[in-house]
Short mmCIF file of C-alpha atoms in Angstrom, two decimals:
data_model
loop_
_atom_site.label_atom_id
_atom_site.label_comp_id
_atom_site.label_asym_id
_atom_site.label_seq_id
_atom_site.Cartn_x
_atom_site.Cartn_y
_atom_site.Cartn_z
CA MET W 1 -30.70 2.70 34.04
CA MET W 2 -29.75 2.20 30.09
CA LYS W 3 -31.83 5.12 29.49
CA LYS W 4 -30.23 7.58 31.55
CA GLN W 5 -26.82 6.44 31.32
CA SER W 6 -26.88 8.11 27.79
CA ASN W 7 -28.44 10.76 28.60
CA THR W 8 -26.23 12.24 30.81
CA GLN W 9 -23.32 11.32 28.39
CA LYS W 10 -24.95 13.23 25.38
CA HIS W 11 -25.55 16.47 29.07
CA ALA W 12 -21.44 15.65 28.62
CA SER W 13 -20.60 16.08 25.06
CA LYS W 14 -23.43 19.01 24.33
CA PRO W 15 -23.24 21.97 25.96
CA ALA W 16 -25.89 23.99 26.57
CA GLY W 17 -27.35 26.77 25.12
CA TRP W 18 -26.40 28.94 28.01
CA THR W 19 -22.36 28.13 27.98
CA TYR W 20 -21.81 29.72 25.22
CA PRO W 21 -22.41 33.75 25.66
CA LEU W 22 -21.57 32.86 29.53
CA ALA W 23 -17.79 32.05 28.16
CA LEU W 24 -18.13 35.50 26.28
CA LEU W 25 -18.85 37.33 29.37
CA LEU W 26 -16.31 35.70 30.88
CA PHE W 27 -13.61 36.98 28.50
CA LEU W 28 -14.71 40.53 28.71
CA ALA W 29 -15.23 40.61 31.81
CA GLY W 30 -11.07 39.58 32.24
CA TRP W 31 -10.56 41.88 29.62
CA GLN W 32 -12.09 45.06 31.22
CA LEU W 33 -10.30 43.98 34.56
CA LEU W 34 -6.71 43.32 32.89
CA VAL W 35 -7.58 47.06 31.31
CA PHE W 36 -8.82 48.51 35.18
CA LEU W 37 -5.75 46.48 37.20
CA PHE W 38 -2.66 47.62 34.57
CA LYS W 39 -4.07 51.03 32.98
CA PHE W 40 -3.53 50.63 29.70
CA PRO W 41 -3.57 53.41 27.73
CA ALA W 42 -6.67 52.71 25.04
CA PHE W 43 -3.49 53.08 21.85
CA ILE W 44 -2.59 49.73 22.89
CA LEU W 45 -5.32 47.88 25.48
CA PRO W 46 -8.91 49.82 24.60
CA SER W 47 -11.50 48.20 27.23
CA PRO W 48 -14.04 46.58 26.08
CA LEU W 49 -16.31 48.70 26.63
CA GLN W 50 -14.10 51.85 24.65
CA VAL W 51 -14.33 49.05 21.83
CA GLY W 52 -17.85 49.05 22.18
CA GLN W 53 -18.49 52.51 21.67
CA ARG W 54 -16.10 52.68 18.79
CA PHE W 55 -18.20 50.10 17.55
CA LEU W 56 -21.67 52.13 17.67
CA THR W 57 -19.54 55.62 16.11
CA ALA W 58 -17.62 53.66 12.61
CA CYS W 59 -22.11 51.44 12.63
CA ASN W 60 -23.08 54.97 12.77
CA ASP W 61 -20.73 56.62 9.96
CA GLY W 62 -21.67 54.02 7.69
CA SER W 63 -18.20 53.56 7.64
CA LEU W 64 -18.04 49.91 9.34
CA LEU W 65 -20.83 48.78 6.89
CA ARG W 66 -19.30 49.84 3.54
CA HIS W 67 -15.52 48.37 4.24
CA LEU W 68 -17.31 44.52 5.82
CA LEU W 69 -19.52 44.58 2.37
CA ALA W 70 -16.09 45.81 0.52
CA THR W 71 -14.04 42.22 2.00
CA LEU W 72 -17.41 40.67 1.94
CA THR W 73 -18.13 40.26 -1.74
CA GLU W 74 -13.88 39.54 -2.37
CA MET W 75 -13.88 36.79 0.24
CA LEU W 76 -17.43 35.31 -1.74
CA SER W 77 -16.27 36.38 -4.81
CA GLY W 78 -13.42 34.85 -4.54
CA LEU W 79 -14.59 32.04 -2.54
CA ALA W 80 -16.99 31.18 -5.70
CA ILE W 81 -13.97 31.15 -8.75
CA GLY W 82 -11.39 29.43 -6.46
CA ILE W 83 -13.79 26.23 -5.30
CA PHE W 84 -15.12 26.33 -9.18
CA SER W 85 -11.63 26.66 -11.15
CA ALA W 86 -10.39 23.57 -8.62
CA THR W 87 -13.01 21.58 -8.61
CA LEU W 88 -13.24 21.74 -12.52
CA LEU W 89 -9.50 21.34 -12.48
CA GLY W 90 -9.33 18.34 -9.77
CA TYR W 91 -12.12 16.58 -11.66
CA LEU W 92 -9.85 16.53 -15.16
CA LEU W 93 -6.45 15.73 -12.79
CA SER W 94 -8.27 12.81 -12.32
CA LYS W 95 -9.51 12.29 -15.65
CA SER W 96 -6.66 12.54 -16.93
CA LYS W 97 -3.06 10.99 -15.54
CA PHE W 98 -0.77 12.86 -18.07
CA LEU W 99 -1.85 16.43 -16.92
CA GLU W 100 -1.73 15.23 -13.67
CA ARG W 101 1.49 14.63 -14.29
CA VAL W 102 2.84 17.73 -16.21
CA LEU W 103 0.94 20.01 -13.20
CA SER W 104 1.21 18.07 -10.71
CA PRO W 105 4.53 20.14 -9.65
CA PHE W 106 3.35 22.72 -10.48
CA LEU W 107 0.47 22.87 -8.26
CA VAL W 108 3.04 21.65 -5.33
CA ALA W 109 5.22 24.10 -5.59
CA SER W 110 2.81 27.25 -6.14
CA GLN W 111 1.04 25.56 -2.32
CA ALA W 112 4.88 26.70 -1.24
CA VAL W 113 4.64 30.22 -2.37
CA PRO W 114 2.98 31.89 0.98
CA VAL W 115 0.04 34.03 -0.66
CA ALA W 116 1.24 37.27 1.52
CA ALA W 117 4.31 37.14 -0.25
CA ILE W 118 2.93 37.39 -3.58
CA ALA W 119 -0.09 39.19 -2.64
CA PRO W 120 2.07 42.79 -3.25
CA LEU W 121 2.80 41.85 -6.93
CA LEU W 122 -0.57 41.12 -7.96
CA ILE W 123 -1.22 43.81 -6.17
CA ILE W 124 1.09 45.28 -9.33
CA TRP W 125 -0.32 43.35 -11.91
CA PHE W 126 -4.00 44.19 -10.98
CA GLY W 127 -4.18 47.39 -9.15
CA SER W 128 -5.22 47.70 -5.52
CA GLY W 129 -9.30 47.67 -5.96
CA VAL W 130 -11.70 44.06 -5.58
CA LEU W 131 -9.81 41.92 -8.38
CA SER W 132 -6.59 41.39 -6.79
CA LYS W 133 -7.95 41.03 -3.20
CA VAL W 134 -10.56 38.27 -5.46
CA LEU W 135 -7.26 36.87 -6.83
CA ILE W 136 -5.44 36.66 -4.05
CA CYS W 137 -8.61 35.14 -2.03
CA SER W 138 -9.18 32.40 -4.47
CA LEU W 139 -5.65 31.65 -4.83
CA THR W 140 -5.80 30.77 -0.68
CA VAL W 141 -9.02 28.92 -1.35
CA PHE W 142 -7.57 27.24 -4.94
CA PHE W 143 -5.09 24.68 -2.84
CA PRO W 144 -6.84 22.60 -0.16
CA MET W 145 -9.85 22.65 -2.83
CA LEU W 146 -7.95 20.71 -5.13
CA VAL W 147 -6.29 17.89 -3.13
CA ASN W 148 -9.83 17.84 -1.63
CA THR W 149 -11.94 17.02 -4.82
CA LEU W 150 -8.55 14.90 -5.97
CA ILE W 151 -9.71 12.87 -2.30
CA GLY W 152 -12.90 12.61 -3.27
CA LEU W 153 -13.31 11.76 -6.34
CA HIS W 154 -10.59 8.72 -5.93
CA ALA W 155 -12.48 7.79 -2.84
CA VAL W 156 -15.62 6.26 -5.66
CA PRO W 157 -15.25 3.05 -5.58
CA ALA W 158 -14.58 1.49 -7.78
CA ALA W 159 -17.61 -0.94 -8.22
CA MET W 160 -20.36 1.82 -8.03
CA ARG W 161 -17.86 2.68 -11.38
CA ASP W 162 -18.53 -0.22 -12.40
CA LEU W 163 -22.24 -0.18 -12.52
CA MET W 164 -22.46 2.85 -14.21
CA THR W 165 -20.38 1.45 -16.46
CA THR W 166 -22.67 -2.03 -17.26
CA LEU W 167 -25.82 0.32 -16.90
CA HIS W 168 -23.66 2.78 -19.85
CA ALA W 169 -24.24 5.76 -18.20
CA THR W 170 -23.06 8.60 -19.80
CA ARG W 171 -19.93 10.21 -18.88
CA TRP W 172 -22.21 13.11 -17.32
CA GLN W 173 -24.95 10.80 -15.26
CA THR W 174 -21.80 9.27 -14.33
CA PHE W 175 -21.07 12.77 -12.68
CA THR W 176 -23.63 13.47 -11.65
CA ARG W 177 -25.34 10.43 -10.19
CA LEU W 178 -22.13 9.04 -8.13
CA GLU W 179 -19.21 11.25 -8.45
CA MET W 180 -20.43 14.39 -7.31
CA PRO W 181 -22.62 12.74 -4.62
CA ALA W 182 -20.31 10.79 -3.68
CA SER W 183 -16.73 13.63 -3.33
CA LEU W 184 -19.25 15.42 -1.83
CA PRO W 185 -18.49 14.54 1.63
CA VAL W 186 -14.84 15.69 1.27
CA LEU W 187 -15.16 18.29 -1.08
CA LEU W 188 -17.62 19.95 1.59
CA GLY W 189 -15.03 19.68 4.22
CA GLY W 190 -12.50 21.25 2.07
CA MET W 191 -15.31 24.08 1.28
CA ARG W 192 -15.45 24.74 5.09
CA VAL W 193 -11.72 24.80 5.88
CA SER W 194 -12.24 26.80 2.70
CA ALA W 195 -14.60 29.43 4.21
CA THR W 196 -11.69 30.80 7.26
CA LEU W 197 -9.60 30.10 4.55
CA SER W 198 -11.42 33.20 2.07
CA VAL W 199 -11.50 35.87 5.12
CA ILE W 200 -7.24 35.56 5.50
CA GLY W 201 -7.31 36.15 1.89
CA ALA W 202 -9.46 39.11 2.11
CA VAL W 203 -7.51 40.79 4.51
CA VAL W 204 -3.88 39.50 3.29
CA GLY W 205 -5.09 41.32 0.43
CA GLU W 206 -6.78 44.31 1.54
CA LEU W 207 -3.43 44.82 4.29
CA ALA W 208 -1.23 44.97 1.12
CA GLY W 209 -2.86 47.69 -0.75
CA ALA W 210 -6.36 48.68 -1.07
CA ASP W 211 -9.45 51.87 -0.32
CA LYS W 212 -11.03 50.13 1.81
CA GLY W 213 -12.19 46.50 3.16
CA LEU W 214 -11.90 45.45 6.80
CA GLY W 215 -7.83 44.79 6.47
CA PHE W 216 -7.69 48.66 4.95
CA LEU W 217 -9.88 49.83 8.44
CA ILE W 218 -7.11 47.79 10.03
CA ASN W 219 -4.81 49.63 8.38
CA VAL W 220 -6.27 52.78 8.88
CA GLY W 221 -6.71 52.48 12.81
CA ARG W 222 -3.09 52.06 13.01
CA GLY W 223 -1.85 54.93 11.60
CA GLN W 224 -4.13 56.77 13.63
CA TYR W 225 -3.50 55.16 17.09
CA ASP W 226 -7.52 54.20 16.89
CA THR W 227 -6.34 50.14 18.20
CA ALA W 228 -10.34 50.48 19.45
CA LEU W 229 -11.02 50.31 15.40
CA VAL W 230 -8.98 48.06 15.02
CA PHE W 231 -10.38 45.65 17.44
CA VAL W 232 -13.81 46.42 15.75
CA ALA W 233 -12.31 45.47 12.32
CA VAL W 234 -11.14 42.68 13.93
CA PHE W 235 -14.14 40.84 15.96
CA THR W 236 -16.03 42.36 12.67
CA LEU W 237 -13.81 39.78 10.91
CA VAL W 238 -14.21 36.77 13.40
CA PHE W 239 -17.76 37.66 13.28
CA LEU W 240 -17.66 36.71 9.39
CA ALA W 241 -15.53 33.92 9.18
CA LEU W 242 -18.25 32.06 11.64
CA ILE W 243 -21.35 33.35 10.15
CA LEU W 244 -19.45 32.16 6.67
CA TYR W 245 -18.86 28.13 8.38
CA GLY W 246 -21.89 28.10 9.54
CA SER W 247 -23.30 28.32 6.35
CA VAL W 248 -21.54 25.42 5.00
CA LEU W 249 -22.33 23.71 8.21
CA LEU W 250 -25.85 24.35 7.37
CA LEU W 251 -25.21 23.40 3.73
CA GLU W 252 -23.67 20.23 4.99
CA LYS W 253 -26.40 19.23 7.13
CA ARG W 254 -29.17 19.73 4.10
CA LEU W 255 -27.04 18.14 1.95
CA LEU W 256 -25.68 14.55 4.15
CA ARG W 257 -29.13 14.61 5.53
CA TRP W 258 -28.52 10.14 4.51
CA GLN W 259 -25.59 10.34 6.73
CA GLU W 260 -27.16 10.98 9.65
CA ALA W 261 -28.53 7.37 8.93
CA LYS W 262 -27.19 4.52 11.16
CA MET D 1 -21.47 -28.35 -31.53
CA ASN D 2 -24.24 -27.11 -33.72
CA GLU D 3 -23.54 -23.26 -34.39
CA THR D 4 -25.89 -21.85 -35.48
CA GLY D 5 -28.39 -22.98 -32.54
CA SER D 6 -29.73 -20.29 -29.86
CA PHE D 7 -27.65 -20.06 -27.39
CA ALA D 8 -27.79 -16.43 -24.65
CA PHE D 9 -23.63 -16.80 -25.29
CA GLN D 10 -20.61 -18.70 -26.20
CA PHE D 11 -17.36 -18.19 -25.06
CA GLN D 12 -14.83 -18.72 -27.91
CA ASP D 13 -11.63 -20.12 -26.36
CA VAL D 14 -11.18 -16.94 -24.39
CA SER D 15 -7.72 -16.20 -22.39
CA MET D 16 -7.01 -13.25 -19.93
CA THR D 17 -4.32 -11.92 -18.85
CA PHE D 18 -3.85 -8.68 -16.83
CA PRO D 19 0.02 -6.99 -17.33
CA GLU D 20 1.91 -7.43 -13.72
CA LYS D 21 5.09 -5.64 -12.56
CA ASP D 22 7.39 -8.72 -13.29
CA GLY D 23 5.75 -10.18 -16.30
CA GLU D 24 2.01 -11.45 -16.27
CA LEU D 25 -1.08 -13.17 -15.04
CA GLU D 26 -2.34 -15.12 -16.58
CA ALA D 27 -6.14 -15.68 -15.60
CA LEU D 28 -8.72 -17.04 -17.70
CA GLU D 29 -6.95 -19.73 -20.00
CA HIS D 30 -8.97 -21.11 -23.25
CA ILE D 31 -12.40 -21.16 -21.68
CA HIS D 32 -14.98 -22.40 -23.89
CA PHE D 33 -18.61 -23.28 -23.48
CA THR D 34 -22.61 -22.53 -24.94
CA VAL D 35 -24.75 -21.29 -22.43
CA PRO D 36 -28.26 -21.38 -23.46
CA PRO D 37 -31.21 -18.97 -22.93
CA ARG D 38 -33.08 -19.19 -19.95
CA GLN D 39 -29.79 -21.51 -18.15
CA PHE D 40 -28.79 -20.59 -14.34
CA LEU D 41 -25.26 -21.81 -14.36
CA CYS D 42 -23.13 -21.29 -11.39
CA ILE D 43 -19.10 -20.97 -11.70
CA LEU D 44 -17.22 -22.75 -9.09
CA GLY D 45 -13.64 -22.52 -8.37
CA PRO D 46 -11.21 -21.63 -5.33
CA SER D 47 -10.54 -18.29 -4.57
CA GLY D 48 -8.08 -16.97 -7.79
CA SER D 49 -9.24 -19.30 -10.51
CA GLY D 50 -10.40 -16.22 -12.38
CA LYS D 51 -14.26 -16.26 -11.55
CA SER D 52 -14.97 -13.10 -10.98
CA THR D 53 -12.71 -12.13 -14.10
CA LEU D 54 -15.30 -13.98 -16.16
CA LEU D 55 -18.11 -12.21 -14.70
CA ARG D 56 -16.28 -8.85 -15.50
CA LEU D 57 -15.90 -10.45 -18.42
CA LEU D 58 -19.74 -11.43 -20.11
CA ALA D 59 -20.81 -7.94 -18.13
CA GLY D 60 -18.56 -5.76 -20.39
CA LEU D 61 -16.19 -4.51 -18.38
CA LEU D 62 -12.73 -6.71 -19.69
CA THR D 63 -12.47 -7.70 -23.02
CA PRO D 64 -10.38 -10.67 -23.31
CA THR D 65 -6.95 -10.66 -24.34
CA ALA D 66 -7.22 -14.31 -26.65
CA GLY D 67 -10.72 -15.75 -28.21
CA SER D 68 -13.89 -14.14 -28.14
CA ILE D 69 -16.98 -14.23 -26.64
CA LEU D 70 -20.39 -14.73 -28.45
CA TYR D 71 -23.49 -13.53 -28.29
CA PRO D 72 -26.98 -14.08 -29.88
CA GLN D 73 -26.84 -11.38 -33.50
CA ASP D 74 -24.02 -10.19 -32.38
CA GLN D 75 -25.02 -7.36 -30.21
CA GLN D 76 -23.42 -7.11 -26.32
CA PRO D 77 -26.40 -7.99 -24.14
CA SER D 78 -28.00 -5.85 -21.11
CA VAL D 79 -26.31 -7.16 -17.78
CA GLY D 80 -27.91 -6.80 -14.79
CA LEU D 81 -25.44 -7.20 -12.26
CA VAL D 82 -24.91 -8.40 -8.56
CA PHE D 83 -22.00 -7.38 -6.52
CA GLN D 84 -20.66 -9.30 -3.67
CA GLN D 85 -20.68 -6.19 -1.38
CA ALA D 86 -24.21 -4.20 -2.44
CA ASN D 87 -22.74 -1.68 -3.30
CA LEU D 88 -25.85 0.51 -3.02
CA MET D 89 -25.72 3.99 -3.51
CA PRO D 90 -25.53 5.67 0.44
CA TRP D 91 -27.03 9.59 -0.99
CA ARG D 92 -29.88 7.50 -2.55
CA ASP D 93 -33.00 5.20 -0.70
CA VAL D 94 -33.88 1.94 -1.22
CA TRP D 95 -36.03 3.29 -4.06
CA GLU D 96 -33.94 5.96 -5.70
CA ASN D 97 -31.16 3.13 -5.16
CA ILE D 98 -33.88 0.11 -7.35
CA THR D 99 -34.59 3.00 -10.56
CA LEU D 100 -31.15 4.16 -10.93
CA PRO D 101 -31.04 1.85 -14.41
CA LEU D 102 -34.10 2.91 -15.32
CA GLU D 103 -33.49 7.14 -14.40
CA LEU D 104 -30.29 7.02 -16.68
CA ARG D 105 -32.22 4.85 -19.84
CA LYS D 106 -34.50 8.23 -19.10
CA LEU D 107 -37.78 6.47 -19.01
CA PRO D 108 -41.25 8.18 -18.24
CA GLU D 109 -41.69 8.53 -14.53
CA ALA D 110 -44.93 7.11 -14.33
CA GLU D 111 -43.48 3.93 -15.92
CA SER D 112 -40.51 3.80 -14.15
CA ALA D 113 -42.82 4.36 -10.82
CA GLY D 114 -44.57 1.49 -12.14
CA ARG D 115 -41.70 -0.74 -12.19
CA THR D 116 -39.93 0.49 -9.43
CA GLN D 117 -43.33 -0.04 -6.74
CA ARG D 118 -43.43 -3.91 -8.84
CA MET D 119 -39.92 -3.99 -7.86
CA VAL D 120 -39.76 -3.16 -4.30
CA GLU D 121 -42.94 -5.95 -4.21
CA LEU D 122 -40.60 -8.71 -6.52
CA VAL D 123 -37.68 -7.81 -2.94
CA GLY D 124 -40.45 -7.43 -0.29
CA LEU D 125 -39.42 -4.61 0.68
CA GLN D 126 -42.26 -2.32 0.58
CA ASP D 127 -41.54 -1.18 4.64
CA PHE D 128 -38.41 -0.16 3.17
CA ALA D 129 -38.80 1.84 0.22
CA HIS D 130 -37.43 4.92 1.64
CA ALA D 131 -34.94 3.50 4.02
CA TRP D 132 -31.91 4.85 4.00
CA PRO D 133 -28.87 1.72 2.81
CA ALA D 134 -27.15 1.98 6.06
CA THR D 135 -30.05 1.41 7.98
CA LEU D 136 -30.26 -1.61 6.20
CA SER D 137 -29.34 -5.50 7.36
CA GLY D 138 -26.68 -7.38 5.28
CA GLY D 139 -29.51 -9.24 3.44
CA MET D 140 -32.15 -6.59 2.71
CA ALA D 141 -28.93 -4.55 0.88
CA GLN D 142 -28.53 -7.86 -1.13
CA ARG D 143 -31.73 -7.59 -1.31
CA VAL D 144 -32.30 -3.79 -2.95
CA ALA D 145 -29.10 -4.62 -5.30
CA ILE D 146 -31.02 -7.20 -6.73
CA ALA D 147 -34.23 -5.31 -7.39
CA ARG D 148 -31.87 -2.69 -9.34
CA ALA D 149 -30.04 -5.52 -11.30
CA LEU D 150 -33.56 -6.74 -12.22
CA ILE D 151 -35.29 -3.59 -12.91
CA GLN D 152 -34.47 -2.95 -16.60
CA ASP D 153 -35.48 -6.67 -17.83
CA PRO D 154 -31.71 -7.21 -18.33
CA ASP D 155 -31.05 -10.29 -21.11
CA LEU D 156 -28.13 -11.70 -18.55
CA LEU D 157 -27.87 -12.13 -14.71
CA LEU D 158 -24.68 -12.04 -12.75
CA LEU D 159 -24.37 -12.62 -9.57
CA ASP D 160 -20.69 -12.06 -7.95
CA GLU D 161 -20.53 -13.98 -4.86
CA PRO D 162 -23.54 -12.50 -4.29
CA PHE D 163 -24.34 -13.68 -0.48
CA GLY D 164 -20.78 -13.78 0.13
CA ALA D 165 -20.79 -11.56 2.97
CA LEU D 166 -24.07 -13.14 4.73
CA ASP D 167 -24.71 -15.16 7.68
CA ALA D 168 -25.61 -18.38 6.85
CA ILE D 169 -29.11 -18.38 7.84
CA THR D 170 -29.78 -14.96 6.16
CA ARG D 171 -27.81 -16.90 2.81
CA GLU D 172 -29.88 -19.71 2.86
CA ARG D 173 -33.57 -17.82 2.69
CA MET D 174 -31.91 -15.22 -0.43
CA GLY D 175 -30.94 -18.26 -2.34
CA ALA D 176 -34.29 -19.69 -1.89
CA GLU D 177 -35.59 -16.47 -2.37
CA LEU D 178 -33.24 -15.56 -5.92
CA LEU D 179 -34.26 -19.08 -7.35
CA HIS D 180 -38.28 -18.47 -6.79
CA ILE D 181 -37.58 -14.88 -8.23
CA TRP D 182 -35.66 -16.68 -11.44
CA GLU D 183 -38.53 -18.72 -12.07
CA GLN D 184 -40.65 -15.86 -12.13
CA SER D 185 -38.27 -13.83 -14.45
CA ARG D 186 -36.99 -17.11 -16.64
CA LYS D 187 -33.35 -15.35 -17.21
CA THR D 188 -30.49 -16.31 -17.89
CA VAL D 189 -28.60 -16.21 -14.41
CA VAL D 190 -24.80 -16.31 -14.19
CA LEU D 191 -23.96 -17.08 -10.52
CA VAL D 192 -20.00 -17.14 -9.14
CA THR D 193 -20.09 -18.96 -5.58
CA HIS D 194 -17.21 -21.39 -4.03
CA SER D 195 -20.43 -22.91 -2.14
CA ILE D 196 -20.69 -26.93 -3.54
CA SER D 197 -24.33 -26.60 -2.23
CA GLU D 198 -25.32 -23.40 -3.13
CA SER D 199 -24.36 -23.92 -6.32
CA LEU D 200 -26.12 -27.63 -6.46
CA LEU D 201 -29.08 -25.72 -4.31
CA LEU D 202 -29.61 -23.38 -7.20
CA SER D 203 -28.50 -23.93 -10.62
CA ASP D 204 -29.15 -25.82 -13.97
CA ARG D 205 -24.89 -26.05 -14.22
CA VAL D 206 -22.29 -26.12 -12.56
CA ILE D 207 -19.13 -25.25 -14.34
CA VAL D 208 -15.87 -25.74 -12.18
CA LEU D 209 -12.39 -23.49 -12.84
CA SER D 210 -9.18 -24.73 -11.52
CA ARG D 211 -6.32 -22.86 -9.86
CA ARG D 212 -4.39 -19.79 -11.39
CA PRO D 213 -4.34 -19.84 -14.61
CA GLY D 214 -8.49 -20.86 -14.47
CA THR D 215 -8.97 -23.28 -16.96
CA VAL D 216 -13.13 -25.08 -17.14
CA CYS D 217 -11.89 -28.12 -15.09
CA LEU D 218 -15.73 -29.71 -15.07
CA ASP D 219 -18.76 -29.12 -16.80
CA MET D 220 -21.69 -30.94 -15.37
CA LEU D 221 -26.20 -30.70 -16.25
CA ASN D 222 -27.05 -30.34 -12.29
CA ASP D 223 -29.78 -32.98 -12.96
CA LEU D 224 -32.01 -32.53 -9.63
CA PRO D 225 -35.36 -31.79 -9.50
CA ARG D 226 -36.12 -29.03 -8.96
CA PRO D 227 -38.62 -27.34 -6.70
CA ARG D 228 -35.68 -27.81 -4.59
CA SER D 229 -35.83 -26.76 -1.27
CA GLU D 230 -32.99 -27.74 1.98
CA GLU D 231 -35.16 -31.31 1.82
CA THR D 232 -32.74 -31.66 -1.18
CA ARG D 233 -29.04 -31.46 1.04
CA TYR D 234 -30.60 -34.76 2.37
CA ASP D 235 -31.15 -36.17 -1.15
CA PRO D 236 -28.59 -39.10 -1.68
CA ARG D 237 -28.13 -37.54 -5.89
CA PHE D 238 -26.91 -33.89 -4.35
CA ILE D 239 -24.30 -35.94 -2.55
CA GLN D 240 -23.23 -37.90 -5.25
CA LEU D 241 -23.11 -34.88 -6.92
CA SER D 242 -20.90 -32.86 -4.78
CA ARG D 243 -18.14 -34.98 -4.22
CA HIS D 244 -18.02 -35.35 -7.62
CA LEU D 245 -17.95 -31.41 -7.39
CA ARG D 246 -15.73 -31.51 -4.57
CA GLN D 247 -13.47 -33.72 -6.06
CA ALA D 248 -13.04 -31.48 -9.33
CA ILE D 249 -12.18 -28.72 -6.98
CA GLN D 250 -9.49 -30.51 -5.07
CA GLU D 251 -7.49 -31.43 -8.25
#
């Protein structure tokens, strides 16, 4: 009796595998219907079929892959730099009250500046190549990562620090054996947010001025009234974000196996 | 007093104050006593009497604001510390938690594995060596904590209300197990507790601390014969001593 109940609950909370394709199919059908009923011209709202065709041509002439790789490179380098510098600074801030007091007003202020607003500046300074995009990307990622690092390190239980002290652990041992694993759940949460933010960062940078990348592709599509191409680029971006998000989830599952034990 | 005699540690007129927003908090005042090696000492006192502060001083986590703590050959002894909460690292399984002190001292793998195995057996957790802490009961988790404290063969075993978070029955059983472990290893043990019967069943000596600022208000040798068991609770001497301790605490 009890078992049956828990089974039905499981079904209710976790949708079966076929619900996602069904939802996607319904979405596409609704879209096609909308275009069919209102007879939108393709430069306003292309039909899913037109977008699909545009996708295939963009695949065949290699342009989609080229731009996708450009954006992916920017995102991944931006992520790596942003995450690394934010966790490093976060660690230093958590160790030095002085540093925290001096830097935190700047850090909070920097967060108040929208990245879109300083993207043109960075492009003036660092050119319209990959470097400026990587910087914009790492800037978007930086603050949430920094905050999560500070929260994560703050959450290290004081009693465990005492334990490491009585065991005469070195600073490095305390870092690798205690601080890192203890803050990892919060850090990974920050990385999950950062993964999607990095997509935004890269595109904002590319829209502000670039000669390749999916953001550039959107600009091209808009300029040529090739709205189908804009859709192709947008969907590719969503796909990229999902893949990245999923990778962090997988990483979490691997690294935080101990959390599932209960 | 014979200052050169053998001792495990000596509190010499130790006082401890903590800075507070308005003034200072006096946690301990003029604590003065000597503990011989291999003694099982219980520190008894109401909450806020500085029991934990005394233990943290011994563990080297705090430095006294006045007075000093002496050790043989002026060497800070190695300590095994057990907290009220088991304080296990949830991302390490039982084995990895127990072996942590050896890992930090970079012991060769073979030696460390052997010692860990012996510790796992000593606390009877062979079947749970690779369980995550989250799956352990309170008593099991505390046994892991004791094994972790003992594995590096410390000079001092310090326990801060180690059974405080356990239910009464588990608590009694853990006390008996601790005695058993102590009889095998014969370490100097300092156990902080607020349970009179626990202190009488386990210790060679009980020191009672007064309410803040903590001072030694009773230093009593516990002459109850060993081995002790739950039956000891009905011993007239036990009742006499526990009445004595209760009076000291209430004063």
